[in-house]
JSON list of C-alpha atoms and ligand atoms in Angstrom, two decimals:
[
{"chain": "Y", "resi": 14, "resn": "MET", "atom": "CA", "xyz": [-15.86, -9.27, 28.41]},
{"chain": "Y", "resi": 15, "resn": "PRO", "atom": "CA", "xyz": [-19.45, -7.71, 28.59]},
{"chain": "Y", "resi": 16, "resn": "THR", "atom": "CA", "xyz": [-21.07, -7.25, 25.31]},
{"chain": "Y", "resi": 17, "resn": "LEU", "atom": "CA", "xyz": [-21.18, -3.93, 23.66]},
{"chain": "Y", "resi": 18, "resn": "ASP", "atom": "CA", "xyz": [-24.92, -3.39, 24.65]},
{"chain": "Y", "resi": 19, "resn": "GLN", "atom": "CA", "xyz": [-24.11, -4.18, 28.41]},
{"chain": "Y", "resi": 20, "resn": "ARG", "atom": "CA", "xyz": [-21.19, -2.02, 28.48]},
{"chain": "Y", "resi": 21, "resn": "LEU", "atom": "CA", "xyz": [-23.34, 0.90, 26.89]},
{"chain": "Y", "resi": 22, "resn": "ALA", "atom": "CA", "xyz": [-25.94, 0.28, 29.58]},
{"chain": "Y", "resi": 23, "resn": "ASP", "atom": "CA", "xyz": [-23.29, 0.33, 32.27]},
{"chain": "Y", "resi": 24, "resn": "ILE", "atom": "CA", "xyz": [-22.05, 3.55, 31.14]},
{"chain": "Y", "resi": 25, "resn": "LYS", "atom": "CA", "xyz": [-25.35, 5.18, 30.97]},
{"chain": "Y", "resi": 26, "resn": "LEU", "atom": "CA", "xyz": [-26.15, 4.03, 34.59]},
{"chain": "Y", "resi": 27, "resn": "LEU", "atom": "CA", "xyz": [-22.78, 5.64, 35.75]},
{"chain": "Y", "resi": 28, "resn": "MET", "atom": "CA", "xyz": [-23.71, 8.85, 33.90]},
{"chain": "Y", "resi": 29, "resn": "ARG", "atom": "CA", "xyz": [-26.94, 9.39, 36.05]},
{"chain": "Y", "resi": 30, "resn": "TYR", "atom": "CA", "xyz": [-24.75, 9.99, 38.97]},
{"chain": "Y", "resi": 31, "resn": "ALA", "atom": "CA", "xyz": [-21.76, 11.47, 37.17]},
{"chain": "Y", "resi": 32, "resn": "VAL", "atom": "CA", "xyz": [-23.03, 14.11, 34.63]},
{"chain": "Y", "resi": 33, "resn": "PRO", "atom": "CA", "xyz": [-24.60, 17.42, 35.68]},
{"chain": "Y", "resi": 34, "resn": "PRO", "atom": "CA", "xyz": [-28.28, 17.06, 34.65]},
{"chain": "Y", "resi": 35, "resn": "ASP", "atom": "CA", "xyz": [-28.28, 19.84, 32.14]},
{"chain": "Y", "resi": 36, "resn": "ASP", "atom": "CA", "xyz": [-25.63, 18.16, 30.07]},
{"chain": "Y", "resi": 37, "resn": "LEU", "atom": "CA", "xyz": [-26.93, 14.50, 30.37]},
{"chain": "Y", "resi": 38, "resn": "ALA", "atom": "CA", "xyz": [-28.81, 14.60, 26.83]},
{"chain": "Y", "resi": 39, "resn": "LYS", "atom": "CA", "xyz": [-25.71, 15.82, 24.88]},
{"chain": "Y", "resi": 40, "resn": "ALA", "atom": "CA", "xyz": [-23.25, 13.67, 26.66]},
{"chain": "Y", "resi": 41, "resn": "THR", "atom": "CA", "xyz": [-25.57, 10.54, 26.29]},
{"chain": "Y", "resi": 42, "resn": "ALA", "atom": "CA", "xyz": [-25.77, 11.17, 22.39]},
{"chain": "Y", "resi": 43, "resn": "LEU", "atom": "CA", "xyz": [-21.96, 11.17, 22.29]},
{"chain": "Y", "resi": 44, "resn": "VAL", "atom": "CA", "xyz": [-21.65, 7.74, 24.05]},
{"chain": "Y", "resi": 45, "resn": "GLU", "atom": "CA", "xyz": [-24.34, 6.42, 21.75]},
{"chain": "Y", "resi": 46, "resn": "LYS", "atom": "CA", "xyz": [-22.61, 7.63, 18.73]},
{"chain": "Y", "resi": 47, "resn": "HIS", "atom": "CA", "xyz": [-19.77, 5.04, 20.00]},
{"chain": "Y", "resi": 48, "resn": "GLY", "atom": "CA", "xyz": [-22.22, 2.38, 20.75]},
{"chain": "Y", "resi": 49, "resn": "THR", "atom": "CA", "xyz": [-20.61, -0.21, 18.64]},
{"chain": "Y", "resi": 50, "resn": "ASP", "atom": "CA", "xyz": [-16.98, 0.96, 19.40]},
{"chain": "Y", "resi": 51, "resn": "SER", "atom": "CA", "xyz": [-15.33, -0.92, 22.02]},
{"chain": "Y", "resi": 52, "resn": "VAL", "atom": "CA", "xyz": [-12.39, 1.41, 22.36]},
{"chain": "Y", "resi": 53, "resn": "GLY", "atom": "CA", "xyz": [-14.51, 4.56, 22.76]},
{"chain": "Y", "resi": 54, "resn": "LEU", "atom": "CA", "xyz": [-16.77, 2.72, 25.25]},
{"chain": "Y", "resi": 55, "resn": "ASN", "atom": "CA", "xyz": [-13.80, 1.69, 27.26]},
{"chain": "Y", "resi": 56, "resn": "ILE", "atom": "CA", "xyz": [-12.84, 5.38, 27.62]},
{"chain": "Y", "resi": 57, "resn": "PHE", "atom": "CA", "xyz": [-16.43, 6.56, 28.52]},
{"chain": "Y", "resi": 58, "resn": "HIS", "atom": "CA", "xyz": [-16.65, 3.85, 31.09]},
{"chain": "Y", "resi": 59, "resn": "ALA", "atom": "CA", "xyz": [-13.20, 4.80, 32.48]},
{"chain": "Y", "resi": 60, "resn": "PHE", "atom": "CA", "xyz": [-14.25, 8.26, 32.86]},
{"chain": "Y", "resi": 61, "resn": "TYR", "atom": "CA", "xyz": [-17.65, 8.06, 34.18]},
{"chain": "Y", "resi": 62, "resn": "SER", "atom": "CA", "xyz": [-16.65, 5.20, 36.91]},
{"chain": "Y", "resi": 63, "resn": "TYR", "atom": "CA", "xyz": [-13.65, 7.55, 37.88]},
{"chain": "Y", "resi": 64, "resn": "LEU", "atom": "CA", "xyz": [-14.34, 11.24, 37.50]},
{"chain": "Y", "resi": 65, "resn": "PRO", "atom": "CA", "xyz": [-10.61, 12.63, 37.67]},
{"chain": "Y", "resi": 66, "resn": "GLU", "atom": "CA", "xyz": [-11.72, 15.70, 39.49]},
{"chain": "Y", "resi": 67, "resn": "GLY", "atom": "CA", "xyz": [-14.13, 13.87, 41.69]},
{"chain": "Y", "resi": 68, "resn": "ARG", "atom": "CA", "xyz": [-17.09, 15.89, 40.59]},
{"chain": "Y", "resi": 69, "resn": "GLU", "atom": "CA", "xyz": [-19.91, 16.07, 38.03]},
{"chain": "Y", "resi": 70, "resn": "ASP", "atom": "CA", "xyz": [-18.52, 16.34, 34.59]},
{"chain": "Y", "resi": 71, "resn": "ALA", "atom": "CA", "xyz": [-19.16, 15.27, 31.02]},
{"chain": "Y", "resi": 72, "resn": "ILE", "atom": "CA", "xyz": [-17.07, 14.32, 27.97]},
{"chain": "Y", "resi": 73, "resn": "THR", "atom": "CA", "xyz": [-17.86, 16.47, 24.99]},
{"chain": "Y", "resi": 74, "resn": "VAL", "atom": "CA", "xyz": [-15.44, 15.35, 22.51]},
{"chain": "Y", "resi": 75, "resn": "LEU", "atom": "CA", "xyz": [-12.72, 12.68, 21.92]},
{"chain": "Y", "resi": 76, "resn": "ARG", "atom": "CA", "xyz": [-9.73, 13.40, 19.92]},
{"chain": "Y", "resi": 77, "resn": "LEU", "atom": "CA", "xyz": [-7.04, 10.99, 18.45]},
{"chain": "Y", "resi": 78, "resn": "LEU", "atom": "CA", "xyz": [-3.61, 12.04, 19.18]},
{"chain": "Y", "resi": 79, "resn": "ASP", "atom": "CA", "xyz": [-1.86, 8.88, 17.90]},
{"chain": "Y", "resi": 80, "resn": "ARG", "atom": "CA", "xyz": [-2.34, 5.14, 17.59]},
{"chain": "Y", "resi": 81, "resn": "ARG", "atom": "CA", "xyz": [-0.11, 2.17, 17.18]},
{"chain": "Y", "resi": 82, "resn": "GLN", "atom": "CA", "xyz": [-0.56, -1.56, 17.24]},
{"chain": "Y", "resi": 83, "resn": "GLY", "atom": "CA", "xyz": [-4.24, -1.35, 18.13]},
{"chain": "Y", "resi": 84, "resn": "THR", "atom": "CA", "xyz": [-3.50, 1.02, 20.97]},
{"chain": "Y", "resi": 85, "resn": "PHE", "atom": "CA", "xyz": [-5.05, 4.43, 20.77]},
{"chain": "Y", "resi": 86, "resn": "LEU", "atom": "CA", "xyz": [-3.82, 7.62, 22.62]},
{"chain": "Y", "resi": 87, "resn": "ILE", "atom": "CA", "xyz": [-7.00, 9.57, 23.01]},
{"chain": "Y", "resi": 88, "resn": "CYS", "atom": "CA", "xyz": [-7.69, 13.05, 24.55]},
{"chain": "Y", "resi": 89, "resn": "ALA", "atom": "CA", "xyz": [-11.22, 13.36, 26.20]},
{"chain": "Y", "resi": 90, "resn": "THR", "atom": "CA", "xyz": [-12.31, 16.94, 26.61]},
{"chain": "Y", "resi": 91, "resn": "THR", "atom": "CA", "xyz": [-14.83, 17.51, 29.33]},
{"chain": "Y", "resi": 92, "resn": "GLY", "atom": "CA", "xyz": [-16.46, 20.46, 30.81]},
{"chain": "Y", "resi": 93, "resn": "LEU", "atom": "CA", "xyz": [-13.66, 20.88, 33.34]},
{"chain": "Y", "resi": 94, "resn": "ALA", "atom": "CA", "xyz": [-10.47, 19.97, 31.45]},
{"chain": "Y", "resi": 95, "resn": "ASP", "atom": "CA", "xyz": [-8.78, 17.76, 28.86]},
{"chain": "Y", "resi": 96, "resn": "TYR", "atom": "CA", "xyz": [-7.50, 14.19, 29.88]},
{"chain": "Y", "resi": 97, "resn": "LEU", "atom": "CA", "xyz": [-5.36, 11.57, 28.31]},
{"chain": "Y", "resi": 98, "resn": "TYR", "atom": "CA", "xyz": [-6.48, 7.95, 28.02]},
{"chain": "Y", "resi": 99, "resn": "LEU", "atom": "CA", "xyz": [-4.59, 4.89, 26.60]},
{"chain": "Y", "resi": 100, "resn": "ALA", "atom": "CA", "xyz": [-7.24, 2.66, 25.12]},
{"chain": "Y", "resi": 101, "resn": "THR", "atom": "CA", "xyz": [-7.58, -0.77, 23.22]},
{"chain": "Y", "resi": 102, "resn": "GLY", "atom": "CA", "xyz": [-10.61, -2.86, 22.45]},
{"chain": "Y", "resi": 103, "resn": "GLU", "atom": "CA", "xyz": [-10.09, -4.63, 25.84]},
{"chain": "Y", "resi": 104, "resn": "GLN", "atom": "CA", "xyz": [-9.52, -1.60, 28.22]},
{"chain": "Y", "resi": 105, "resn": "ALA", "atom": "CA", "xyz": [-8.84, 2.16, 28.77]},
{"chain": "Y", "resi": 106, "resn": "GLU", "atom": "CA", "xyz": [-6.37, 3.55, 31.16]},
{"chain": "Y", "resi": 107, "resn": "PHE", "atom": "CA", "xyz": [-6.49, 6.98, 32.43]},
{"chain": "Y", "resi": 108, "resn": "LEU", "atom": "CA", "xyz": [-3.01, 8.84, 32.02]},
{"chain": "Y", "resi": 109, "resn": "GLY", "atom": "CA", "xyz": [-3.75, 12.14, 33.64]},
{"chain": "Y", "resi": 110, "resn": "LEU", "atom": "CA", "xyz": [-4.15, 15.77, 32.41]},
{"chain": "Y", "resi": 111, "resn": "PHE", "atom": "CA", "xyz": [-3.42, 16.65, 28.78]},
{"chain": "Y", "resi": 112, "resn": "SER", "atom": "CA", "xyz": [-1.75, 19.70, 29.86]},
{"chain": "Y", "resi": 113, "resn": "GLU", "atom": "CA", "xyz": [0.70, 17.89, 31.87]},
{"chain": "Y", "resi": 114, "resn": "GLY", "atom": "CA", "xyz": [1.40, 15.25, 29.32]},
{"chain": "Y", "resi": 115, "resn": "ILE", "atom": "CA", "xyz": [2.46, 11.73, 29.55]},
{"chain": "Y", "resi": 116, "resn": "TRP", "atom": "CA", "xyz": [4.47, 10.85, 32.64]},
{"chain": "Y", "resi": 117, "resn": "GLU", "atom": "CA", "xyz": [4.96, 6.96, 32.03]},
{"chain": "Y", "resi": 118, "resn": "ASP", "atom": "CA", "xyz": [8.26, 6.15, 30.41]},
{"chain": "Y", "resi": 119, "resn": "GLU", "atom": "CA", "xyz": [6.81, 2.99, 28.88]},
{"chain": "Y", "resi": 120, "resn": "VAL", "atom": "CA", "xyz": [3.92, 5.09, 27.10]},
{"chain": "Y", "resi": 121, "resn": "LEU", "atom": "CA", "xyz": [6.18, 7.60, 25.91]},
{"chain": "Y", "resi": 122, "resn": "ALA", "atom": "CA", "xyz": [8.51, 5.06, 24.31]},
{"chain": "Y", "resi": 123, "resn": "PHE", "atom": "CA", "xyz": [5.76, 3.24, 22.70]},
{"chain": "Y", "resi": 124, "resn": "PHE", "atom": "CA", "xyz": [4.84, 6.35, 20.91]},
{"chain": "Y", "resi": 125, "resn": "ASN", "atom": "CA", "xyz": [8.23, 7.11, 20.10]},
{"chain": "Y", "resi": 126, "resn": "LEU", "atom": "CA", "xyz": [8.29, 10.19, 22.24]},
{"chain": "Y", "resi": 127, "resn": "GLU", "atom": "CA", "xyz": [11.72, 11.00, 24.03]},
{"chain": "Y", "resi": 128, "resn": "ASN", "atom": "CA", "xyz": [10.17, 12.43, 27.05]},
{"chain": "Y", "resi": 129, "resn": "ARG", "atom": "CA", "xyz": [7.27, 14.40, 28.68]},
{"chain": "Y", "resi": 130, "resn": "GLU", "atom": "CA", "xyz": [8.45, 17.70, 26.94]},
{"chain": "Y", "resi": 131, "resn": "ALA", "atom": "CA", "xyz": [8.53, 16.22, 23.64]},
{"chain": "Y", "resi": 132, "resn": "PHE", "atom": "CA", "xyz": [4.80, 15.24, 24.03]},
{"chain": "Y", "resi": 133, "resn": "LEU", "atom": "CA", "xyz": [4.02, 18.61, 25.26]},
{"chain": "Y", "resi": 134, "resn": "LYS", "atom": "CA", "xyz": [5.86, 20.20, 22.09]},
{"chain": "Y", "resi": 135, "resn": "LYS", "atom": "CA", "xyz": [4.21, 17.63, 19.77]},
{"chain": "Y", "resi": 136, "resn": "TYR", "atom": "CA", "xyz": [0.64, 18.10, 21.13]},
{"chain": "Y", "resi": 137, "resn": "GLY", "atom": "CA", "xyz": [0.84, 21.65, 22.10]},
{"chain": "Y", "resi": 138, "resn": "ASP", "atom": "CA", "xyz": [-2.31, 22.66, 20.05]},
{"chain": "Y", "resi": 139, "resn": "LEU", "atom": "CA", "xyz": [-5.04, 20.22, 20.71]},
{"chain": "Y", "resi": 140, "resn": "SER", "atom": "CA", "xyz": [-7.33, 21.77, 18.24]},
{"chain": "Y", "resi": 141, "resn": "THR", "atom": "CA", "xyz": [-5.19, 20.49, 15.25]},
{"chain": "Y", "resi": 142, "resn": "PHE", "atom": "CA", "xyz": [-5.89, 16.88, 16.11]},
{"chain": "Y", "resi": 143, "resn": "PRO", "atom": "CA", "xyz": [-8.84, 15.13, 14.67]},
{"chain": "Y", "resi": 144, "resn": "VAL", "atom": "CA", "xyz": [-11.94, 14.07, 16.37]},
{"chain": "Y", "resi": 145, "resn": "TYR", "atom": "CA", "xyz": [-11.76, 10.37, 17.11]},
{"chain": "Y", "resi": 146, "resn": "VAL", "atom": "CA", "xyz": [-13.65, 8.21, 14.69]},
{"chain": "Y", "resi": 147, "resn": "PRO", "atom": "CA", "xyz": [-14.63, 4.77, 16.01]},
{"chain": "Y", "resi": 148, "resn": "ALA", "atom": "CA", "xyz": [-11.79, 2.35, 15.30]},
{"chain": "Y", "resi": 149, "resn": "HIS", "atom": "CA", "xyz": [-13.95, -0.32, 13.57]},
{"chain": "Y", "resi": 150, "resn": "LEU", "atom": "CA", "xyz": [-15.14, 2.26, 11.03]},
{"chain": "Y", "resi": 151, "resn": "HIS", "atom": "CA", "xyz": [-11.62, 2.42, 9.64]},
{"chain": "Y", "resi": 152, "resn": "THR", "atom": "CA", "xyz": [-11.36, 0.18, 6.77]},
{"chain": "Y", "resi": 153, "resn": "ASP", "atom": "CA", "xyz": [-7.49, 0.26, 7.00]},
{"chain": "Y", "resi": 154, "resn": "LEU", "atom": "CA", "xyz": [-7.58, -1.28, 10.63]},
{"chain": "Y", "resi": 155, "resn": "CYS", "atom": "CA", "xyz": [-8.01, -4.70, 11.56]},
{"chain": "Y", "resi": 156, "resn": "PRO", "atom": "CA", "xyz": [-11.59, -5.07, 12.42]},
{"chain": "Y", "resi": 157, "resn": "PHE", "atom": "CA", "xyz": [-11.06, -7.01, 15.74]},
{"chain": "Y", "resi": 158, "resn": "CYS", "atom": "CA", "xyz": [-7.57, -5.88, 17.17]},
{"chain": "Y", "resi": 159, "resn": "HIS", "atom": "CA", "xyz": [-7.50, -2.53, 15.30]},
{"chain": "Y", "resi": 160, "resn": "VAL", "atom": "CA", "xyz": [-3.91, -2.78, 14.14]},
{"chain": "Y", "resi": 161, "resn": "ALA", "atom": "CA", "xyz": [-3.00, -0.83, 10.96]},
{"chain": "Y", "resi": 162, "resn": "ASP", "atom": "CA", "xyz": [-2.23, -2.39, 7.51]},
{"chain": "Y", "resi": 163, "resn": "GLY", "atom": "CA", "xyz": [1.14, -4.04, 7.68]},
{"chain": "Y", "resi": 164, "resn": "GLU", "atom": "CA", "xyz": [1.29, -4.38, 11.52]},
{"chain": "Y", "resi": 165, "resn": "THR", "atom": "CA", "xyz": [1.26, -7.51, 13.57]},
{"chain": "Y", "resi": 166, "resn": "HIS", "atom": "CA", "xyz": [-1.97, -8.47, 15.12]},
{"chain": "Y", "resi": 167, "resn": "THR", "atom": "CA", "xyz": [-2.40, -8.58, 18.82]},
{"chain": "Y", "resi": 168, "resn": "LEU", "atom": "CA", "xyz": [-1.87, -12.26, 19.89]},
{"chain": "Y", "resi": 169, "resn": "GLY", "atom": "CA", "xyz": [-5.17, -13.96, 20.04]},
{"chain": "Y", "resi": 170, "resn": "CYS", "atom": "CA", "xyz": [-6.91, -11.84, 17.23]},
{"chain": "Y", "resi": 171, "resn": "PRO", "atom": "CA", "xyz": [-8.99, -14.26, 15.30]},
{"chain": "Y", "resi": 172, "resn": "VAL", "atom": "CA", "xyz": [-8.03, -12.48, 11.94]},
{"chain": "Y", "resi": 173, "resn": "GLU", "atom": "CA", "xyz": [-4.42, -13.53, 12.26]},
{"chain": "Y", "resi": 174, "resn": "ILE", "atom": "CA", "xyz": [-3.41, -16.12, 9.62]},
{"chain": "Y", "resi": 175, "resn": "CYS", "atom": "CA", "xyz": [-1.38, -19.06, 10.86]},
{"chain": "Y", "resi": 176, "resn": "PRO", "atom": "CA", "xyz": [2.02, -18.96, 9.07]},
{"chain": "Y", "resi": 177, "resn": "TRP", "atom": "CA", "xyz": [2.31, -22.63, 9.10]},
{"chain": "Y", "resi": 178, "resn": "CYS", "atom": "CA", "xyz": [-1.00, -23.88, 7.63]},
{"chain": "Y", "resi": 179, "resn": "GLY", "atom": "CA", "xyz": [-2.60, -20.75, 6.16]},
{"chain": "Y", "resi": 180, "resn": "GLY", "atom": "CA", "xyz": [-5.71, -21.05, 8.38]},
{"chain": "Y", "resi": 181, "resn": "GLN", "atom": "CA", "xyz": [-6.97, -19.01, 11.31]},
{"chain": "Y", "resi": 182, "resn": "LEU", "atom": "CA", "xyz": [-4.35, -19.07, 13.87]},
{"chain": "Y", "resi": 183, "resn": "THR", "atom": "CA", "xyz": [-6.72, -19.04, 16.82]},
{"chain": "Y", "resi": 184, "resn": "SER", "atom": "CA", "xyz": [-8.45, -22.01, 15.58]},
{"chain": "Y", "resi": 185, "resn": "CYS", "atom": "CA", "xyz": [-6.07, -24.38, 13.62]},
{"chain": "Y", "resi": 186, "resn": "GLY", "atom": "CA", "xyz": [-4.24, -27.10, 15.42]},
{"chain": "Y", "resi": 187, "resn": "CYS", "atom": "CA", "xyz": [-0.90, -25.93, 14.81]},
{"chain": "Y", "resi": 188, "resn": "ARG", "atom": "CA", "xyz": [-0.08, -24.64, 18.16]},
{"chain": "Y", "resi": 189, "resn": "PHE", "atom": "CA", "xyz": [-0.99, -27.95, 19.65]},
{"chain": "Y", "resi": 190, "resn": "THR", "atom": "CA", "xyz": [1.16, -29.75, 17.28]},
{"chain": "Y", "resi": 191, "resn": "LEU", "atom": "CA", "xyz": [4.12, -27.38, 17.77]},
{"chain": "Y", "resi": 192, "resn": "LEU", "atom": "CA", "xyz": [4.06, -27.47, 21.45]},
{"chain": "Y", "resi": 193, "resn": "GLY", "atom": "CA", "xyz": [3.16, -30.99, 21.75]},
{"chain": "Y", "resi": 194, "resn": "LYS", "atom": "CA", "xyz": [0.27, -30.15, 24.09]},
{"chain": "Y", "resi": 195, "resn": "THR", "atom": "CA", "xyz": [-3.46, -30.75, 23.86]},
{"chain": "Y", "resi": 196, "resn": "ASP", "atom": "CA", "xyz": [-4.42, -27.35, 25.32]},
{"chain": "Y", "resi": 197, "resn": "LEU", "atom": "CA", "xyz": [-2.62, -24.05, 26.27]},
{"chain": "Y", "resi": 198, "resn": "LYS", "atom": "CA", "xyz": [-2.98, -23.25, 29.95]},
{"chain": "Y", "resi": 199, "resn": "ASN", "atom": "CA", "xyz": [-0.29, -20.97, 31.08]},
{"chain": "Y", "resi": 200, "resn": "ASP", "atom": "CA", "xyz": [1.53, -17.82, 30.03]},
{"chain": "Y", "resi": 201, "resn": "SER", "atom": "CA", "xyz": [4.92, -19.77, 29.43]},
{"chain": "Y", "resi": 202, "resn": "GLN", "atom": "CA", "xyz": [3.26, -21.83, 27.01]},
{"chain": "Y", "resi": 203, "resn": "LEU", "atom": "CA", "xyz": [1.84, -18.63, 25.18]},
{"chain": "Y", "resi": 204, "resn": "GLU", "atom": "CA", "xyz": [5.40, -17.26, 25.43]},
{"chain": "Y", "resi": 205, "resn": "GLU", "atom": "CA", "xyz": [6.83, -20.31, 23.70]},
{"chain": "Y", "resi": 206, "resn": "LEU", "atom": "CA", "xyz": [4.17, -20.13, 21.05]},
{"chain": "Y", "resi": 207, "resn": "LEU", "atom": "CA", "xyz": [5.09, -16.44, 20.53]},
{"chain": "Y", "resi": 208, "resn": "MET", "atom": "CA", "xyz": [8.66, -17.16, 20.04]},
{"chain": "Y", "resi": 209, "resn": "LEU", "atom": "CA", "xyz": [8.10, -19.91, 17.70]},
{"chain": "Y", "resi": 210, "resn": "LEU", "atom": "CA", "xyz": [5.66, -17.48, 15.72]},
{"chain": "Y", "resi": 211, "resn": "ASN", "atom": "CA", "xyz": [8.25, -14.77, 15.67]},
{"chain": "Y", "resi": 212, "resn": "LYS", "atom": "CA", "xyz": [10.96, -17.22, 14.42]},
{"chain": "Y", "resi": 213, "resn": "LYS", "atom": "CA", "xyz": [8.59, -18.44, 11.65]},
{"chain": "Y", "resi": 214, "resn": "GLY", "atom": "CA", "xyz": [7.48, -14.92, 10.82]},
{"chain": "Y", "resi": 215, "resn": "ARG", "atom": "CA", "xyz": [4.12, -13.78, 11.65]},
{"chain": "Y", "resi": 216, "resn": "LEU", "atom": "CA", "xyz": [1.68, -12.55, 8.90]},
{"chain": "Y", "resi": 217, "resn": "PRO", "atom": "CA", "xyz": [0.64, -8.90, 9.56]},
{"chain": "Y", "resi": 218, "resn": "PHE", "atom": "CA", "xyz": [-2.78, -7.50, 8.94]},
{"chain": "Y", "resi": 219, "resn": "SER", "atom": "CA", "xyz": [-3.36, -6.83, 5.17]},
{"chain": "Y", "resi": 220, "resn": "ALA", "atom": "CA", "xyz": [-6.43, -4.50, 4.74]},
{"chain": "Y", "resi": 221, "resn": "GLU", "atom": "CA", "xyz": [-6.61, -5.59, 1.03]},
{"chain": "Y", "resi": 222, "resn": "GLU", "atom": "CA", "xyz": [-6.97, -9.24, 1.90]},
{"chain": "Y", "resi": 223, "resn": "HIS", "atom": "CA", "xyz": [-8.92, -9.12, 5.27]},
{"chain": "Y", "resi": 224, "resn": "ARG", "atom": "CA", "xyz": [-11.32, -6.17, 5.02]},
{"chain": "Y", "resi": 225, "resn": "PRO", "atom": "CA", "xyz": [-13.84, -6.97, 2.25]},
{"chain": "Y", "resi": 226, "resn": "ALA", "atom": "CA", "xyz": [-14.72, -3.21, 1.93]},
{"chain": "Y", "resi": 227, "resn": "TYR", "atom": "CA", "xyz": [-11.20, -2.13, 1.47]},
{"chain": "Y", "resi": 228, "resn": "PRO", "atom": "CA", "xyz": [-10.10, -2.87, -2.03]},
{"chain": "Y", "resi": 229, "resn": "ILE", "atom": "CA", "xyz": [-11.59, -0.97, -4.94]},
{"chain": "Y", "resi": 230, "resn": "THR", "atom": "CA", "xyz": [-11.70, -3.67, -7.49]},
{"chain": "Y", "resi": 231, "resn": "PRO", "atom": "CA", "xyz": [-11.49, -2.67, -11.20]},
{"chain": "Y", "resi": 232, "resn": "LEU", "atom": "CA", "xyz": [-15.16, -3.55, -11.48]},
{"chain": "Y", "resi": 233, "resn": "ASP", "atom": "CA", "xyz": [-16.12, -0.91, -9.25]},
{"chain": "Y", "resi": 234, "resn": "LEU", "atom": "CA", "xyz": [-14.28, 1.78, -11.11]},
{"chain": "Y", "resi": 235, "resn": "GLN", "atom": "CA", "xyz": [-16.11, 1.03, -14.29]},
{"chain": "M", "resi": 18, "resn": "LIG", "atom": "ZN1", "xyz": [-6.12, -8.17, 14.28]},
{"chain": "M", "resi": 19, "resn": "LIG", "atom": "ZN1", "xyz": [-2.13, -23.48, 11.48]}
]
């Protein structure tokens, strides 16, 4: 993964070729607002490296339609149209035109939508959905994998607590002891670990315990 600074620099380079010159200053300011937001930067990168209409365009606003388990459903409004993106801190995927809704059954099911018509009904009026605020600024989300309070972390998130030893799951030795291996190399080992974890019971993200800024202690109220 490139650093956020590298990502930002890459996007700005792409924008020189993708954005109409008159819109460049405003479009750049919006990207810079998301300079420390991996989710937002992934969307900008996806858009400016693949312009959906194949001609100069710029994102003017991002709106948050839904989010679940650290995955964000975001609408990018541009000079030409509104587009749907599915984004995490790792990557962003272009889903198509907002006006046509979501076609992929898997994505519809993930957001509890029965079908494409259900999407179009729920998201009929784009203006009623909030402007997307960078995920890491939300104190109720895991600062690393962006799941919400009470949700299970994305496997590999360094904030997840090990249910066996109470340490940091990504750095404690429990996984090696449990699997009888000195390192984890392949997917089947990870799957085995995931199975053991689910059997034991994974510890969900707790905003109160893991976000120092989240709880208002009685002292703060005095
Ligand atoms: Zn997490
Ligand atoms: Zn452990």
